[in-house]
Each structure stands twice: as structure tokens, then as C-alpha cells.
Coordinates of C-alpha atoms and ligand atoms in Angstrom, one line a residue:
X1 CA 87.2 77.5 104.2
X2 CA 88.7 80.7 103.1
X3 CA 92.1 82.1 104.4
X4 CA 91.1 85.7 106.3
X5 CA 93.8 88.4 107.2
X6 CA 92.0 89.2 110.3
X7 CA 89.0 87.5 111.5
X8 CA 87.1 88.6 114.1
X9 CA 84.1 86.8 116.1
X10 CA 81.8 88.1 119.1
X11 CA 84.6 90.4 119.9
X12 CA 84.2 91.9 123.6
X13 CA 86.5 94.5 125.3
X14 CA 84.7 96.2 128.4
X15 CA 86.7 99.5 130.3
X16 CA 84.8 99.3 133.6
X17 CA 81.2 99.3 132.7
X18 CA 81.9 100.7 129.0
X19 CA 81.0 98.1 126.6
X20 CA 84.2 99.4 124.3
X21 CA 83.6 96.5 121.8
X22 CA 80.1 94.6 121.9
X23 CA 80.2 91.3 120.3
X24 CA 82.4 92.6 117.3
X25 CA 82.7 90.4 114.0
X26 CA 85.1 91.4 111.1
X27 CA 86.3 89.1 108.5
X28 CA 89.6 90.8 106.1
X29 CA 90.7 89.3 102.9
X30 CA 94.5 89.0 102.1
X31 CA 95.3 91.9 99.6
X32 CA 92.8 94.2 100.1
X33 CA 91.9 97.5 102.1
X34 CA 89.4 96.8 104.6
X35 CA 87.8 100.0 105.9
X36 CA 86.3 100.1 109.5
X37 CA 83.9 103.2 109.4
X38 CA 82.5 104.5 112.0
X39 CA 81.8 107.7 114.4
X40 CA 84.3 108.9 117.2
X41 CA 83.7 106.6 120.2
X42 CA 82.3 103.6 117.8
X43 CA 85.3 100.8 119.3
X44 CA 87.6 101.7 115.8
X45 CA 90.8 102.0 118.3
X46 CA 89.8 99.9 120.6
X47 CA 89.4 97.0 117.6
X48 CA 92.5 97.9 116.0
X49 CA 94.5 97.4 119.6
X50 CA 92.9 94.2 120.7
X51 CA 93.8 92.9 116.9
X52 CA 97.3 93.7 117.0
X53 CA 97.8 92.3 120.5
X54 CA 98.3 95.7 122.4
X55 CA 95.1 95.1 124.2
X56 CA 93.1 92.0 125.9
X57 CA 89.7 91.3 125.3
X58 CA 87.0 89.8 127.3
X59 CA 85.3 87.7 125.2
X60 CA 85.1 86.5 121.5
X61 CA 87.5 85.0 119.2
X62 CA 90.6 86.8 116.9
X63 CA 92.9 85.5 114.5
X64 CA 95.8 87.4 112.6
X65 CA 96.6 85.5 109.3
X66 CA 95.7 82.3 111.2
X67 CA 97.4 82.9 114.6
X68 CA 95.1 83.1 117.5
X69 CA 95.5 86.5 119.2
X70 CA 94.6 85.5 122.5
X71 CA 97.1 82.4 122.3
X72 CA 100.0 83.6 120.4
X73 CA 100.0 87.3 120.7
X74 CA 104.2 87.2 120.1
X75 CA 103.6 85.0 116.5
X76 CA 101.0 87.7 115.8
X77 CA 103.7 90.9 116.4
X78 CA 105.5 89.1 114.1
X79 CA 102.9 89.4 111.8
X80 CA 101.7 93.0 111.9
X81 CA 102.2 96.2 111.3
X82 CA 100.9 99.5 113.0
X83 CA 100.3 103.4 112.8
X84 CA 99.0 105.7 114.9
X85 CA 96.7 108.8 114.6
X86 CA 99.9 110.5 115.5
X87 CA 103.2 110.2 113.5
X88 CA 106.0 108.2 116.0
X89 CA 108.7 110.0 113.9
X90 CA 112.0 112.5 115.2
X91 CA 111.9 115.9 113.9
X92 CA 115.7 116.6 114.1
X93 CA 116.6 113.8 111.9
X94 CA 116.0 113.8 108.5
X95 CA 114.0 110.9 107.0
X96 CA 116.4 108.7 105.9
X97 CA 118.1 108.6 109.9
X98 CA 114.2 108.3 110.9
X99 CA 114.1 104.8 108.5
X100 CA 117.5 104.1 109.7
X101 CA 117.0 103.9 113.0
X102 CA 113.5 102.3 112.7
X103 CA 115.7 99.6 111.1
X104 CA 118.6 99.3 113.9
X105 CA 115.3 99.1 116.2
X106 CA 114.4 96.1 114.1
X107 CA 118.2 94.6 114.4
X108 CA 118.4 94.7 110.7
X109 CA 121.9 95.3 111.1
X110 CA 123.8 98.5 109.2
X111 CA 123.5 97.2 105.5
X112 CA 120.1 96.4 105.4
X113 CA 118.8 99.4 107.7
X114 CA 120.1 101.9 105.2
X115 CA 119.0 99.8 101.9
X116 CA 115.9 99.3 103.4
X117 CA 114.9 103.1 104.3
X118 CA 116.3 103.8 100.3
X119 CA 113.6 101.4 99.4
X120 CA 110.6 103.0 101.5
X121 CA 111.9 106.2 100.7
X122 CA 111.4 105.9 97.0
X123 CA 108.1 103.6 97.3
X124 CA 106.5 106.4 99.6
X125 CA 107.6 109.7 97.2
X126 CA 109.9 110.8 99.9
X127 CA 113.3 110.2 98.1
X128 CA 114.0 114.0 97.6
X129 CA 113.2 114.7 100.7
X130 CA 115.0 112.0 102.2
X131 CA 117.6 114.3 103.7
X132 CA 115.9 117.2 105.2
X133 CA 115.2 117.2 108.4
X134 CA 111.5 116.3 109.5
X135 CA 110.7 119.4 111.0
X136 CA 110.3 121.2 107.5
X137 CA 108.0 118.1 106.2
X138 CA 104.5 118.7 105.3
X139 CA 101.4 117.1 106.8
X140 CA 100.9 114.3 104.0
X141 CA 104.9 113.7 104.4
X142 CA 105.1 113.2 107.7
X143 CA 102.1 110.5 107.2
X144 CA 103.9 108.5 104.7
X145 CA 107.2 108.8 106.7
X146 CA 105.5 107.1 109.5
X147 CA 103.4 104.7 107.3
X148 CA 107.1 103.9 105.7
X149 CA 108.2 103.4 109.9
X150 CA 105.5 100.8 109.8
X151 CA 106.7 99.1 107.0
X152 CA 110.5 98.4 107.6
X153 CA 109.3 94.6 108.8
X154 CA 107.4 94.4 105.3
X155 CA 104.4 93.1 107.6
X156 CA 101.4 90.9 106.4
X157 CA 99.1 93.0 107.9
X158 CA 99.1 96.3 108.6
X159 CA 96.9 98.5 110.7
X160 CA 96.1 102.0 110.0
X161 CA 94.4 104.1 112.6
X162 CA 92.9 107.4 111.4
X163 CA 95.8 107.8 108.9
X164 CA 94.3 110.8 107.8
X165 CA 92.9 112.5 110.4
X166 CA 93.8 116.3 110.5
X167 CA 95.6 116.5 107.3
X168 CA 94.6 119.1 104.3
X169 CA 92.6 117.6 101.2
X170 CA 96.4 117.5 99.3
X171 CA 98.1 115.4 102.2
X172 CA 94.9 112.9 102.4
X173 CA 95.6 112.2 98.7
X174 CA 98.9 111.6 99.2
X175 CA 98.4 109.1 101.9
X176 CA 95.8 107.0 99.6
X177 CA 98.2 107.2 97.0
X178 CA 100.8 105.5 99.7
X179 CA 98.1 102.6 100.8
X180 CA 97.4 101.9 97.4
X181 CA 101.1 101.3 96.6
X182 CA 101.5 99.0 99.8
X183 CA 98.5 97.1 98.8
X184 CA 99.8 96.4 95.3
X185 CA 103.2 95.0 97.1
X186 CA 101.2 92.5 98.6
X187 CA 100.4 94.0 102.6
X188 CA 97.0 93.5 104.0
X189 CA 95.2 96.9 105.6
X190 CA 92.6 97.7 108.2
X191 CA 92.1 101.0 108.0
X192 CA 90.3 102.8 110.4
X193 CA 88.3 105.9 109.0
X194 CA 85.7 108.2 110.1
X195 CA 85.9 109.7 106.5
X196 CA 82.9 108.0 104.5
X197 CA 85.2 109.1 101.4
X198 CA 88.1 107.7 102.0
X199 CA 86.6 104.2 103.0
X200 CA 84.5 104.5 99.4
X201 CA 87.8 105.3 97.4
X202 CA 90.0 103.0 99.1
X203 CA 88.3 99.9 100.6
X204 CA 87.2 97.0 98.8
X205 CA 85.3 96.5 101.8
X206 CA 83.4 98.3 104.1
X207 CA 82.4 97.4 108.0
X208 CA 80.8 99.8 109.8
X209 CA 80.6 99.9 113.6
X210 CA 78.7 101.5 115.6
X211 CA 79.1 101.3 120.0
X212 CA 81.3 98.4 119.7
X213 CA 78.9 96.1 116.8
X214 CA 79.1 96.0 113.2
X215 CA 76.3 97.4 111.8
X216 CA 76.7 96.4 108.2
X217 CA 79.5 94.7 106.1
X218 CA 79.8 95.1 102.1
X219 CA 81.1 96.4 99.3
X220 CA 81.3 100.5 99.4
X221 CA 79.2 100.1 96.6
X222 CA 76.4 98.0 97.6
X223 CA 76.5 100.3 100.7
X224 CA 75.5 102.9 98.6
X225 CA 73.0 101.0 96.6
X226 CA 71.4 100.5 99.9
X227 CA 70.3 103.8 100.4
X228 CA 69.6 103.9 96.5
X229 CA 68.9 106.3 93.9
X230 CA 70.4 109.8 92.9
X231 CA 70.3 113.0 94.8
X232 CA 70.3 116.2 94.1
X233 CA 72.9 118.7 96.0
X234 CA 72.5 122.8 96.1
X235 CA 75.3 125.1 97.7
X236 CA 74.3 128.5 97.9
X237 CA 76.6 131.2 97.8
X238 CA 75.3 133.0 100.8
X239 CA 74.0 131.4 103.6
X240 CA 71.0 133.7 104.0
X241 CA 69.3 132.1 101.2
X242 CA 69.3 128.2 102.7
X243 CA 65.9 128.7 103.4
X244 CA 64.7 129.8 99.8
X245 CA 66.9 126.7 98.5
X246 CA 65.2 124.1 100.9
X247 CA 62.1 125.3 100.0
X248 CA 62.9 125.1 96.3
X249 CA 64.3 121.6 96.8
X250 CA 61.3 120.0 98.8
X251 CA 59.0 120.8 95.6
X252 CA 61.2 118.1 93.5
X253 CA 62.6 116.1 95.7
X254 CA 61.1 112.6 97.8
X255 CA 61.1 113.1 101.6
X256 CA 62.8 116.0 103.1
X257 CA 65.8 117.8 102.0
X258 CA 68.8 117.3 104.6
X259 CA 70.8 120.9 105.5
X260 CA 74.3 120.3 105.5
X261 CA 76.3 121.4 108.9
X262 CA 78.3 123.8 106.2
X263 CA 75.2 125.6 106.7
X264 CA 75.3 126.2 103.0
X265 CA 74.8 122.7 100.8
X266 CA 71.1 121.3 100.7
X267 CA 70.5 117.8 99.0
X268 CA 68.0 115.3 98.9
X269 CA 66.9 112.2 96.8
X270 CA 65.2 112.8 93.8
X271 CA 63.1 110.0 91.3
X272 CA 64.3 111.8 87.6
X273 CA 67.1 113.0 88.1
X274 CA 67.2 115.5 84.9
X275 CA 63.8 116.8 85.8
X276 CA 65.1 117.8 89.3
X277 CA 67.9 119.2 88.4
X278 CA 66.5 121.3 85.5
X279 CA 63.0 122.8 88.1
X280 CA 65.6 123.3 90.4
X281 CA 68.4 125.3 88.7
X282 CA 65.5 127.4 86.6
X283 CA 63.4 128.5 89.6
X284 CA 66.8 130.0 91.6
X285 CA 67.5 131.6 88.6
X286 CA 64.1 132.9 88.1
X287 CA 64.3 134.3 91.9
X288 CA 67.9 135.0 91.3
X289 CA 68.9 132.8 93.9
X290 CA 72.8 132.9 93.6
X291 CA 74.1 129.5 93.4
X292 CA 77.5 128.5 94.1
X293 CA 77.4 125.0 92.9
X294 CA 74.4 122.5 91.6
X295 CA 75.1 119.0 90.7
X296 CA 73.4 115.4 91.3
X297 CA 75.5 113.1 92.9
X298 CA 75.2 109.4 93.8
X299 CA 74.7 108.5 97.4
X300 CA 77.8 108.4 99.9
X301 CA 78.5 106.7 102.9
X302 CA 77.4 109.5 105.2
X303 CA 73.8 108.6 103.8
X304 CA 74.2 104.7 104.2
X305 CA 75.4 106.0 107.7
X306 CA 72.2 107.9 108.2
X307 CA 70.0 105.0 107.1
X308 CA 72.1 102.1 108.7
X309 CA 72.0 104.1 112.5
X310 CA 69.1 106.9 112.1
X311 CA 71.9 108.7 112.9
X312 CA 74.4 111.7 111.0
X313 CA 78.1 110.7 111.5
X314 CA 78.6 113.5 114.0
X315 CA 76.0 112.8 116.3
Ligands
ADP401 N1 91.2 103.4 128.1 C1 89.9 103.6 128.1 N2 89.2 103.7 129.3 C2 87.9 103.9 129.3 N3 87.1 104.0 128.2 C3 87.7 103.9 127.0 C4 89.2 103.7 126.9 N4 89.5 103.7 125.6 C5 88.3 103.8 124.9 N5 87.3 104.0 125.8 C6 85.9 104.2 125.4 O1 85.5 103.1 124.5 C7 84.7 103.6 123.4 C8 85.4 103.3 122.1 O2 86.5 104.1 122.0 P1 87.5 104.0 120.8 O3 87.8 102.6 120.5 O4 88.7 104.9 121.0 O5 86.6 104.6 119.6 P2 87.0 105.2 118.2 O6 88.5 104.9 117.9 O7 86.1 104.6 117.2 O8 86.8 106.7 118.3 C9 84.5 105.1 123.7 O9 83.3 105.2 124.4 C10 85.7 105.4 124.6 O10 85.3 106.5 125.4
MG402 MG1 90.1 106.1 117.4

């Protein structure tokens, strides 16, 4: 039998009459990013808590590296690591004191507290920052400082919650780059997204859960092959013209075009893709159609969302 991170099995965690999680089952191999995707509201927290022992379940079976959660909740702690939506850090220290003390928390004792911060500091790009004060840190920073915090125990496992969540395109790449390193040292991740992106680029597996169940659990790519075949995607430049775009779209495309909420992007799948993309882009022009951006794209997790639940994300 195979050796899971976390395993998970007919999970259930009620809040009065709130089925919270609803006969959940996930299964996490060692080394890897495992993505939960899902909606707001979907049970993501309330998975991610029951896992790492913070809260008690109902019903079901969960294991952490082999140590029954419900049993041995302490040998578990021991186990894990874990970060909030919300970074736990001080802003009047600096980020080496932040590690520091994180450390003394830990009873490393003086010595290894400071070498150990030096460590995370340079692992997470933070060393030249390491001794301004928090307040002055970006976004992105203040992420890896507090994925860094998570990390002074050098845990097995290590459970991200939203890591992402509210930080600018620059910061969200700087945080990948940070999970990728901590994965290549050796830590397991569950990482909680609602970011169909970020699960693709960074999980080597995907569950998705929807009202407490997982839906479906694969590969991002055979997510995607679900869905199957190419699509074709049309910004226009002005909003005005969505209409004349849709309309342009439907002729090539199979089914109906989806409007984006940008209230801008139209796409849809398409059978030939260069035949698509070459009506399309020569009628706007011929109706001169402005056209920020016209492209063919493979599908993406929103659309394996869309097929998996009948559902868009934000629903
Ligand atoms: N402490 C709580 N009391 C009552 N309901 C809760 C509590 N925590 C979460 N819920 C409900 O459980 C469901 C799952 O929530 P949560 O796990 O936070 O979802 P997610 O993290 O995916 O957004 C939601 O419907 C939420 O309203
Ligand atoms: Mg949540």
C-alpha cells in the first residue's frame, strides 16, 4: 500500500446543521503540491483545520504521514506545518527578530533560532531585507515571511491556506517561487486555492471540492483534457462592442460563447483552431472591430470547474 502525506476518507465536519465537510476523501503524495480547488464556502478551511488537528470532525477517517488525527492529534502537531490567509507576523520587528522569535517560540534555544531565521531568510529571497522592519515589506514579502514562520520546525507537511489571496500578480509569483523551493527541500503541501491558475502551475495534483465533497481528483492536466479541445479567447478594447464580438464568435465556434465577468473577454471552444482564429480576426477587422488581444488558448480549470459543477467559480 502506498505511504500518503495526508489521507483523507468520508471526512464529515457539521457546524449546526451546515454540512461544512460532506463525506470528504483526499489522498496526498509525499513530495508534491497537492492543490484543493474550490469556490468560497466549498469546506477548503474547514479541511485544512480538521487535518492539522485545530478542528474535530464528526465522522470519517484522517491520517497525517501515518498518524491518526483523531487519535494522536499531539504526534500529528509534531508533524505539520500551517499558514493562514493572513500573515501571523510583527510589523515593528524586522524579519530576522520575526524568525527569531518564531524560533525562541519553538525552544530552539539562542544559537539555532538565529542560524535558523539566516537559513529561511536566504531560502525565501528575504536576506536583504532581513533587517528592515516589516511594516515597509511588500505584499509577496510579507507572504514568504510568514510561509518562512511556518517553516522554522522544517515540518513534513505543511498546509497553505489561500496563500495568495489578495496579493498583486508580482507577489503571487513570488509566493510560487517560495512553494516550489520548499517542495524541492523535501516538505509536503496542501494548498488551498480558489485560483484555477495557480493550482495548474503548481500542483501535481488537483482535488476539487465542492459543498464539503470532492468532485474530481487528477492531474491539472487531465482536468483539462476533460473538458477537451482548444478555445478561442477575444478581448475587445471597448466594452460597447461585446456584442459585435459574441456574435462574430458564435459563427466559428461549437456551443455558445461564454462572456467573461471582465465584461470585455469572449471565448469559446472551437473544432480547427487556425480556421477560427483566422474568420474571426478577419471579420473584426473587416467591421473594424478594435481588438485588444486575440489568441487560442488551451482549456483552464475555470472550464473543468464549469463542466465538473454546471457552475462558474463565482457562483
Ligand atoms: N465556524 C463556523 N460556523 C458555522 N459555519 C461555518 C464555520 N466555518 C465555516 N462554516 C461554513 O462551512 C462552509 C465551508 O466553509 P470554509 O471551510 O471556510 O470554506 P472555504 O475555505 O472553502 O471558503 C461554509 O458554508 C461556511 O459558511
Ligand atoms: Mg477558506
Amino acid at each position: 500500500m502506498e505511504d500518503w502525506a495526508v489521507r483523507a476518507e468520508g471526512l464529515e465536519k457539521r457546524y449546526g446543521e451546515k454540512r461544512a465537510l460532506d463525506g470528504f476523501d483526499l489522498a496526498v503524495r509525499p513530495g508534491t503540491v497537492h492543490g484543493l480547488l474550490g469556490p468560497n464556502g466549498a469546506g477548503k478551511t474547514t479541511a485544512v483545520r480538521v487535518l492539522a488537528t485545530l478542528r474535530r470532525f464528526d465522522g470519517g477517517r484522517a491520517e497525517v504521514a501515518g498518524v491518526d488525527v483523531a487519535r494522536d492529534p499531539r504526534r500529528v502537531r509534531a508533524l505539520i506545518g500551517l499558514t493562514g490567509q493572513y500573515a501571523a507576523v510583527d510589523e515593528i520587528l524586522t524579519g530576522r527578530q520575526n524568525l527569531e522569535m518564531f524560533g525562541r517560540l519553538f525552544h530552539l534555544g539562542g544559537r539555532r533560532a538565529r542560524s535558523r531565521a539566516a537559513e529561511l531568510l536566504e531560502r525565501f529571497g528575504l536576506s536583504e531585507a532581513a533587517d528592515t522592519g516589516v511594516e515597509g515589506y511588500s505584499g509577496g514579502m510579507r507572504r514568504r515571511l510568514d510561509l518562512a514562520a511556518s517553516m522554522i520546525l522544517a515540518p513534513r507537511v505543511l498546509f497553505l491556506d489561500e496563500p495568495t489571496t489578495g496579493l498583486d500578480p508580482r507577489g503571487r509569483g513570488e509566493v510560487w517561487d517560495a512553494v516550489r523551493a520548499l517542495v524541492a527541500a523535501g516538505t509536503t503541501v496542501l494548498l488551498t486555492t480558489q485560483y484555477l491558475e495557480e493550482a495548474d502551475k503548481l500542483a501535481a495534483r488537483v482535488t476539487v471540492i465542492d459543498r464539503g465533497r470532492a468532485i474530481a481528483d487528477d492531474t491539472p492536466e487531465a482536468l483539462k483534457n476533460r473538458v477537451g479541445g482548444d478555445r478561442i479567447e477575444v478581448v475587445a478594447a471597448d466594452a460597447a462592442d461585446l456584442p459585435r464580438v459574441a456574435k462574430t464568435v458564435a459563427r466559428v465556434c461549437l456551443g455558445e460563447p461564454h462572456l467573461d465577468d471582465t465584461g470585455r473577454r469572449v471565448h469559446a471552444p472551437v473544432a480547427d483552431r487556425v480556421t477560427a482564429l483566422t474568420e474571426v480576426a478577419r471579420t473584426l477587422q473587416d467591421e473594424g472591430v478594435p481588438v485588444e488581444d486575440i489568441g487560442l488558448r488551451r482549456p483552464s480549470l475555470d472550464d473543468v470547474f464549469l463542466r465538473l459543477t454546471g457552475q462558474g467559480v463565482a457562483a
